[in-house]
Amino acid sequence: MLDAVLIYINVVNGYITGAEYQLDSAYVTSYLRKNEVEVIQYINKDINNYHEVINDLFNYKTDTYVFYINEYNYYISKVIINELKAFRKDNKIIAFGPVSKYIGHNLLDEVMIDICVLQEEPMTIYNLINSYKLDHIDNIIYRKGTDIVEKGIRYYDYTLDDIGFPYSSGSVPIEEVENVGLITSKGCYGNCAFCSYTKNRYLTHSIEGIIDELKYIKKYFAYSSLKINFYDDCFSISNNRTKELCKEIIKNKIKYTYWCCTRADLLSDGLIDIMSEANFKNIVIGLETASNKVMTKLGKAVGSENSSQFIEKVRKSYKKCEEVGINPYISINFGLPFEKLEDAFRTIDYVKDKKMDNISVCFMTSFPGSRIFENSRLYDTHKDMSPTVLPYRTYYHNYDMGKIYNLLKQKNILNDIYIEQSTRKSKTVKDILYYYSGIPFSNRYSKFDNVFVKDDANDYLDFIDNNININGRIIRNNNKLSLSKNYLFCDDRKNIKYCIKEYGHTLEAAYKSDKYVPSIISTRTKGNITNIQIDNLYDSKKLSITTRSLNSLQDLIELENKAVEVINKGYFTINDIKNGIINNACMFSGICTLSQFSRVTLSDEKVNLCINHGHVGSTTDTTKQLVDNLSKQMEQNSSAECSNCKFYSKCSKCTFLPHFMNRKMFCKHVRCNPKLWHYLRMKNILYHYYTFNLFNIEGEDKIRFTICKDCNSEDSYYFKDEVVMFEYDYISIIYNLESNTMIYCKKDEHDTAKYLMGLKEDISFSNERYIDILLKLEKNNMLNER
């Protein structure tokens, strides 16, 4: 019997990475285990649907579940907690974390948490597990019948060493160190109005304790490339203590790569020198604004220092770090209290003029516990709860944040956010291209990854909640999206967002009914063009794709002729690519993903596959019933003749044929057009690159391709049938059309591929390098061994 199970659902930019380890939870676990409490951290890094999490938690023999909740995971945590309590009313649910106090004061009528921990989490949770009399325990808000009771705050006398250490205590596996990191202290003496960090207490580990923990890590990881992040609220709050720590790291030769975050007024030249010697490679320094007026009202500069002196210290610290080989990052914030457009411009001009190239951009967000959140009117900020209550939205009414966002993008200051958003957009476009074409860009799709809703998504919340992948996408057709008056806001410090009424309506309905809704993609189709809105993310450049349907046998014949022409020429032009992808091109691409249920359409309470045909059941059916219905239809369309056909491996065995074909006609066209599957798969890939302008081609510019063949019989390796090489200008890519693996080729890798295909007589580099390249190609599923 376990005394408690700890749960932390990690949400990063709206993506649920899993139930994971987390530092605050690790310290609670460490303290509880030191005091002989049987506790475990629930871990699941491959969650398909949140109902799996609930089933896993049910399997633990325990009376107490302890959730770490922040602004970003509140919604999914609420859904899990309420379903847990619906089946196990007597189980105790404890919550702690940055928003625990806010939940206790405002949300206990919406989430079935029994106790919210306010302070001193390790000791308070220990007391809760070991006592049934809540009225004797401080630092909590709890339910007492129909009443909500808040107890007083009690501070304990302890150091962080007394709580324990995350790795040597066994609370976190050693292989998680790069993900979870360490702290040497908690607390900050700063008084920034936007910050919700602990300000009223400063707690530390002893230097000896930190070094012992690093030595413990070193037993398992001896290599210096290991990156350790110190997540202290303010790492160098004591210069002398930080110097002593660095000296001990140097003395004990614990030469990992270190990262930390601190303030410029706490970075002396001498400290920066010794941090460099200890192998600190990255330091984040908070500037926030280059406006003296805004800085003064923000409360960033403390003591006798004025704002202009603080801003100058940031510049000097940045330059000093660069001189000694440390990679500094400057944190700047937009939308701060009392900030006008000219203040934002001043900050942008300052970091560019001072040649501060490493910049982390934030957009001011109101977090519970910060002075800005608690005193919005005083700080001239406009906040409002989101459709899921948390995180709160901060609106920008002093100027058009879109102008600043676009300027940051234009001046290459927004790189960290732009890279993350580009990756997100690329993945979304791939999923939507897959939804329409049926040709996947990955072999890792799960059931109900993409659910297209033709009607109001609110009508299908039960089906979506029961089936959709936890990181799946609802794709819905909206002819018009309505923007609220205050339409730009931020709720996560990093992404500017639109206030879209339809998006908020669906999320609010899901939240109130304890249903989970993941990403919502809004599409609007006019003719062959489909415009795409990813969730409510702001972007000045609109996304769109072009799709075409095969409506007749003549359409198919024209497509087949085009495929032969392109394959024979050995290249695509931009005009070949930009006319779009083919709806349900999977029919003739030698692939069928029906059984994965990853392309589902809901319409008129029906569940369809293959965009809008392929009816397999209704939205009231269980997943098993839908799978059984599909299996029966697939069996009816299979035959012994299929398995004996020499084109079997390149045929999709399509279950739901187009209306203008029967089975006999379909088989004939597959046999007579063996080049069509290569053409369709290559075009899908190139169209995705075209959408993101990867090749930067125009008009009749040519992207050449070579379908890799086994031509060099003397070598021990040869290319698989489905591997192609794309070449344009200086770009060369080897792509496996079957496994969707790819390699951007260096020159010697390009030459090796040509040599294997018999297109190059010799290679000019060492045999050792040649073998390394072969192994890389084999690892990426490009080669077969003879």
PDB file of N, CA and C in Angstrom, residues 704-737:
ATOM      1  N   ARG A 704      15.416  18.368 -59.108  1.00  0.00           N
ATOM      2  CA  ARG A 704      15.721  17.073 -59.713  1.00  0.00           C
ATOM      3  C   ARG A 704      15.587  15.967 -58.669  1.00  0.00           C
ATOM      4  N   PHE A 705      15.261  14.792 -59.136  1.00  0.00           N
ATOM      5  CA  PHE A 705      15.188  13.645 -58.229  1.00  0.00           C
ATOM      6  C   PHE A 705      15.745  12.416 -58.937  1.00  0.00           C
ATOM      7  N   THR A 706      16.237  11.523 -58.146  1.00  0.00           N
ATOM      8  CA  THR A 706      16.711  10.231 -58.651  1.00  0.00           C
ATOM      9  C   THR A 706      16.083   9.156 -57.801  1.00  0.00           C
ATOM     10  N   ILE A 707      15.368   8.239 -58.427  1.00  0.00           N
ATOM     11  CA  ILE A 707      14.844   7.082 -57.698  1.00  0.00           C
ATOM     12  C   ILE A 707      16.001   6.108 -57.546  1.00  0.00           C
ATOM     13  N   CYS A 708      16.435   5.928 -56.316  1.00  0.00           N
ATOM     14  CA  CYS A 708      17.678   5.188 -56.063  1.00  0.00           C
ATOM     15  C   CYS A 708      17.533   3.730 -56.473  1.00  0.00           C
ATOM     16  N   LYS A 709      18.531   3.246 -57.171  1.00  0.00           N
ATOM     17  CA  LYS A 709      18.498   1.871 -57.675  1.00  0.00           C
ATOM     18  C   LYS A 709      19.757   1.126 -57.276  1.00  0.00           C
ATOM     19  N   ASP A 710      19.695  -0.193 -57.401  1.00  0.00           N
ATOM     20  CA  ASP A 710      20.849  -1.045 -57.100  1.00  0.00           C
ATOM     21  C   ASP A 710      21.667  -1.204 -58.375  1.00  0.00           C
ATOM     22  N   CYS A 711      22.681  -0.330 -58.506  1.00  0.00           N
ATOM     23  CA  CYS A 711      23.493  -0.346 -59.735  1.00  0.00           C
ATOM     24  C   CYS A 711      24.929  -0.777 -59.489  1.00  0.00           C
ATOM     25  N   ASN A 712      25.399  -0.632 -58.256  1.00  0.00           N
ATOM     26  CA  ASN A 712      26.798  -0.948 -57.971  1.00  0.00           C
ATOM     27  C   ASN A 712      26.847  -2.291 -57.240  1.00  0.00           C
ATOM     28  N   SER A 713      26.819  -3.356 -57.990  1.00  0.00           N
ATOM     29  CA  SER A 713      26.668  -4.705 -57.422  1.00  0.00           C
ATOM     30  C   SER A 713      27.884  -5.156 -56.616  1.00  0.00           C
ATOM     31  N   GLU A 714      29.001  -4.444 -56.749  1.00  0.00           N
ATOM     32  CA  GLU A 714      30.197  -4.845 -56.014  1.00  0.00           C
ATOM     33  C   GLU A 714      30.155  -4.408 -54.549  1.00  0.00           C
ATOM     34  N   ASP A 715      29.293  -3.452 -54.220  1.00  0.00           N
ATOM     35  CA  ASP A 715      29.231  -2.974 -52.847  1.00  0.00           C
ATOM     36  C   ASP A 715      28.330  -3.873 -52.013  1.00  0.00           C
ATOM     37  N   SER A 716      28.586  -3.915 -50.709  1.00  0.00           N
ATOM     38  CA  SER A 716      27.823  -4.796 -49.821  1.00  0.00           C
ATOM     39  C   SER A 716      26.454  -4.219 -49.455  1.00  0.00           C
ATOM     40  N   TYR A 717      26.209  -2.936 -49.784  1.00  0.00           N
ATOM     41  CA  TYR A 717      24.926  -2.307 -49.505  1.00  0.00           C
ATOM     42  C   TYR A 717      24.288  -1.809 -50.795  1.00  0.00           C
ATOM     43  N   TYR A 718      22.949  -1.729 -50.791  1.00  0.00           N
ATOM     44  CA  TYR A 718      22.243  -1.113 -51.913  1.00  0.00           C
ATOM     45  C   TYR A 718      20.995  -0.404 -51.394  1.00  0.00           C
ATOM     46  N   PHE A 719      20.525   0.590 -52.150  1.00  0.00           N
ATOM     47  CA  PHE A 719      19.375   1.389 -51.720  1.00  0.00           C
ATOM     48  C   PHE A 719      18.073   0.594 -51.803  1.00  0.00           C
ATOM     49  N   LYS A 720      17.172   0.886 -50.878  1.00  0.00           N
ATOM     50  CA  LYS A 720      15.832   0.311 -50.934  1.00  0.00           C
ATOM     51  C   LYS A 720      15.047   0.939 -52.086  1.00  0.00           C
ATOM     52  N   ASP A 721      14.025   0.200 -52.566  1.00  0.00           N
ATOM     53  CA  ASP A 721      13.258   0.649 -53.739  1.00  0.00           C
ATOM     54  C   ASP A 721      12.592   1.995 -53.527  1.00  0.00           C
ATOM     55  N   GLU A 722      12.216   2.272 -52.276  1.00  0.00           N
ATOM     56  CA  GLU A 722      11.403   3.459 -52.011  1.00  0.00           C
ATOM     57  C   GLU A 722      12.233   4.690 -51.668  1.00  0.00           C
ATOM     58  N   VAL A 723      13.545   4.643 -51.867  1.00  0.00           N
ATOM     59  CA  VAL A 723      14.427   5.766 -51.531  1.00  0.00           C
ATOM     60  C   VAL A 723      14.651   6.637 -52.768  1.00  0.00           C
ATOM     61  N   VAL A 724      14.530   7.968 -52.572  1.00  0.00           N
ATOM     62  CA  VAL A 724      14.788   8.913 -53.652  1.00  0.00           C
ATOM     63  C   VAL A 724      15.766   9.978 -53.166  1.00  0.00           C
ATOM     64  N   MET A 725      16.451  10.598 -54.110  1.00  0.00           N
ATOM     65  CA  MET A 725      17.314  11.734 -53.784  1.00  0.00           C
ATOM     66  C   MET A 725      16.777  12.959 -54.508  1.00  0.00           C
ATOM     67  N   PHE A 726      16.524  14.041 -53.732  1.00  0.00           N
ATOM     68  CA  PHE A 726      16.114  15.319 -54.302  1.00  0.00           C
ATOM     69  C   PHE A 726      17.322  16.249 -54.342  1.00  0.00           C
ATOM     70  N   GLU A 727      17.438  17.002 -55.443  1.00  0.00           N
ATOM     71  CA  GLU A 727      18.561  17.942 -55.579  1.00  0.00           C
ATOM     72  C   GLU A 727      18.050  19.258 -56.141  1.00  0.00           C
ATOM     73  N   TYR A 728      18.404  20.352 -55.438  1.00  0.00           N
ATOM     74  CA  TYR A 728      18.118  21.681 -55.958  1.00  0.00           C
ATOM     75  C   TYR A 728      19.180  22.641 -55.469  1.00  0.00           C
ATOM     76  N   ASP A 729      19.846  23.302 -56.429  1.00  0.00           N
ATOM     77  CA  ASP A 729      20.904  24.245 -56.086  1.00  0.00           C
ATOM     78  C   ASP A 729      21.913  23.512 -55.202  1.00  0.00           C
ATOM     79  N   TYR A 730      22.175  24.010 -53.978  1.00  0.00           N
ATOM     80  CA  TYR A 730      23.146  23.365 -53.084  1.00  0.00           C
ATOM     81  C   TYR A 730      22.484  22.375 -52.130  1.00  0.00           C
ATOM     82  N   ILE A 731      21.156  22.213 -52.224  1.00  0.00           N
ATOM     83  CA  ILE A 731      20.432  21.337 -51.297  1.00  0.00           C
ATOM     84  C   ILE A 731      20.332  19.936 -51.884  1.00  0.00           C
ATOM     85  N   SER A 732      20.642  18.943 -51.064  1.00  0.00           N
ATOM     86  CA  SER A 732      20.515  17.545 -51.471  1.00  0.00           C
ATOM     87  C   SER A 732      19.901  16.762 -50.319  1.00  0.00           C
ATOM     88  N   ILE A 733      18.823  16.036 -50.596  1.00  0.00           N
ATOM     89  CA  ILE A 733      18.100  15.300 -49.565  1.00  0.00           C
ATOM     90  C   ILE A 733      17.882  13.869 -50.031  1.00  0.00           C
ATOM     91  N   ILE A 734      18.174  12.923 -49.167  1.00  0.00           N
ATOM     92  CA  ILE A 734      17.819  11.519 -49.430  1.00  0.00           C
ATOM     93  C   ILE A 734      16.605  11.194 -48.565  1.00  0.00           C
ATOM     94  N   TYR A 735      15.571  10.648 -49.171  1.00  0.00           N
ATOM     95  CA  TYR A 735      14.283  10.460 -48.495  1.00  0.00           C
ATOM     96  C   TYR A 735      13.772   9.045 -48.739  1.00  0.00           C
ATOM     97  N   ASN A 736      13.337   8.384 -47.648  1.00  0.00           N
ATOM     98  CA  ASN A 736      12.681   7.080 -47.772  1.00  0.00           C
ATOM     99  C   ASN A 736      11.174   7.320 -47.795  1.00  0.00           C
ATOM    100  N   LEU A 737      10.550   7.073 -48.924  1.00  0.00           N
ATOM    101  CA  LEU A 737       9.129   7.363 -49.091  1.00  0.00           C
ATOM    102  C   LEU A 737       8.248   6.450 -48.252  1.00  0.00           C
TER     103      LEU A 737
END
